[in-house]
Amino acid sequence: MAIRQMLKRSLSGERRSPSEVPKGHLAVYVGEHEKKRFVVPISYLNQPLFQELLYHAEEEYGFDHPMGGLTIPCSHDFFIEVTSRLGRL
């Protein structure tokens, strides 16, 4: 599935159970105030640009994430920009 389609589905506000995350992907919550759920390929975890987002998440929340899952403290627009770049690699 193309990254744009995954992001579009994530932004649609549909709630999914954890079992609905496709194999090889993970769900993350993104936002500084209002958190939105995104589903991204696990291959992004190896990318330096995504690792920088994870570093900021660790600095902000440590290992106690408010949503109960991985939460990334950046704007939705910035996250979409980053994942769009990663999708082109």
mmCIF file of C-alpha atoms in Angstrom:
data_model
loop_
_atom_site.group_PDB
_atom_site.id
_atom_site.type_symbol
_atom_site.label_atom_id
_atom_site.label_comp_id
_atom_site.label_asym_id
_atom_site.label_seq_id
_atom_site.Cartn_x
_atom_site.Cartn_y
_atom_site.Cartn_z
ATOM 1 C CA MET A 1 0.000 0.000 0.000
ATOM 2 C CA ALA A 2 1.384 3.426 -0.898
ATOM 3 C CA ILE A 3 2.389 5.747 1.941
ATOM 4 C CA ARG A 4 -0.075 8.426 0.797
ATOM 5 C CA GLN A 5 -2.958 5.961 1.064
ATOM 6 C CA MET A 6 -1.871 4.862 4.536
ATOM 7 C CA LEU A 7 -1.535 8.445 5.721
ATOM 8 C CA LYS A 8 -4.876 9.390 4.184
ATOM 9 C CA ARG A 9 -6.578 6.489 5.979
ATOM 10 C CA SER A 10 -4.836 7.436 9.213
ATOM 11 C CA LEU A 11 -5.964 11.047 8.900
ATOM 12 C CA SER A 12 -9.561 10.054 8.163
ATOM 13 C CA GLY A 13 -10.120 9.555 11.880
ATOM 14 C CA GLU A 14 -11.108 5.908 11.561
ATOM 15 C CA ARG A 15 -10.334 3.993 14.726
ATOM 16 C CA ARG A 16 -8.652 0.658 14.220
ATOM 17 C CA SER A 17 -7.807 -2.045 16.640
ATOM 18 C CA PRO A 18 -4.134 -2.969 16.992
ATOM 19 C CA SER A 19 -4.812 -6.144 15.030
ATOM 20 C CA GLU A 20 -5.716 -4.005 12.010
ATOM 21 C CA VAL A 21 -2.177 -2.676 11.633
ATOM 22 C CA PRO A 22 -0.787 -4.420 8.542
ATOM 23 C CA LYS A 23 2.099 -6.809 9.003
ATOM 24 C CA GLY A 24 5.401 -4.956 8.737
ATOM 25 C CA HIS A 25 3.910 -1.676 10.009
ATOM 26 C CA LEU A 26 3.449 0.074 13.330
ATOM 27 C CA ALA A 27 1.007 2.623 14.657
ATOM 28 C CA VAL A 28 2.312 5.889 16.103
ATOM 29 C CA TYR A 29 0.523 8.867 17.620
ATOM 30 C CA VAL A 30 1.626 12.255 16.357
ATOM 31 C CA GLY A 31 0.938 15.762 17.551
ATOM 32 C CA GLU A 32 1.930 18.450 19.956
ATOM 33 C CA HIS A 33 -1.565 18.901 21.369
ATOM 34 C CA GLU A 34 -4.126 16.854 19.454
ATOM 35 C CA LYS A 35 -2.778 13.368 18.765
ATOM 36 C CA LYS A 36 -3.551 11.559 15.507
ATOM 37 C CA ARG A 37 -2.782 7.937 14.761
ATOM 38 C CA PHE A 38 -0.593 7.081 11.766
ATOM 39 C CA VAL A 39 0.471 3.682 10.459
ATOM 40 C CA VAL A 40 3.987 3.552 9.034
ATOM 41 C CA PRO A 41 6.271 0.797 7.718
ATOM 42 C CA ILE A 42 8.677 -0.581 10.312
ATOM 43 C CA SER A 43 11.500 0.002 7.818
ATOM 44 C CA TYR A 44 11.276 3.694 8.806
ATOM 45 C CA LEU A 45 12.802 2.768 12.178
ATOM 46 C CA ASN A 46 16.167 2.352 10.424
ATOM 47 C CA GLN A 47 16.062 5.771 8.743
ATOM 48 C CA PRO A 48 18.074 8.597 10.388
ATOM 49 C CA LEU A 49 15.304 11.134 9.763
ATOM 50 C CA PHE A 50 12.728 8.969 11.554
ATOM 51 C CA GLN A 51 15.229 8.154 14.297
ATOM 52 C CA GLU A 52 15.504 11.896 14.964
ATOM 53 C CA LEU A 53 11.745 11.964 15.601
ATOM 54 C CA LEU A 54 12.137 9.014 17.964
ATOM 55 C CA TYR A 55 14.909 10.842 19.804
ATOM 56 C CA HIS A 56 12.573 13.821 20.344
ATOM 57 C CA ALA A 57 9.870 11.451 21.579
ATOM 58 C CA GLU A 58 12.305 9.977 24.093
ATOM 59 C CA GLU A 59 13.356 13.465 25.248
ATOM 60 C CA GLU A 60 9.728 14.565 25.632
ATOM 61 C CA TYR A 61 8.139 11.474 27.142
ATOM 62 C CA GLY A 62 10.913 9.071 28.112
ATOM 63 C CA PHE A 63 9.365 5.638 27.930
ATOM 64 C CA ASP A 64 6.026 6.699 29.451
ATOM 65 C CA HIS A 65 3.940 7.669 26.433
ATOM 66 C CA PRO A 66 0.600 9.362 27.202
ATOM 67 C CA MET A 67 -1.375 7.499 24.519
ATOM 68 C CA GLY A 68 -0.118 4.092 25.639
ATOM 69 C CA GLY A 69 1.752 3.703 22.363
ATOM 70 C CA LEU A 70 4.622 5.423 20.624
ATOM 71 C CA THR A 71 3.895 9.165 20.638
ATOM 72 C CA ILE A 72 5.898 11.595 18.497
ATOM 73 C CA PRO A 73 5.784 15.274 19.566
ATOM 74 C CA CYS A 74 5.741 17.164 16.266
ATOM 75 C CA SER A 75 3.106 18.775 14.096
ATOM 76 C CA HIS A 76 0.992 16.567 11.850
ATOM 77 C CA ASP A 77 2.194 18.491 8.786
ATOM 78 C CA PHE A 78 5.861 17.986 9.663
ATOM 79 C CA PHE A 79 5.314 14.266 10.248
ATOM 80 C CA ILE A 80 3.585 13.905 6.880
ATOM 81 C CA GLU A 81 6.463 15.775 5.223
ATOM 82 C CA VAL A 82 9.031 13.467 6.860
ATOM 83 C CA THR A 83 7.177 10.269 6.005
ATOM 84 C CA SER A 84 6.599 11.467 2.440
ATOM 85 C CA ARG A 85 10.349 11.949 2.042
ATOM 86 C CA LEU A 86 11.001 8.502 3.492
ATOM 87 C CA GLY A 87 8.434 6.988 1.150
ATOM 88 C CA ARG A 88 10.437 8.258 -1.821
ATOM 89 C CA LEU A 89 13.679 6.567 -0.739
#
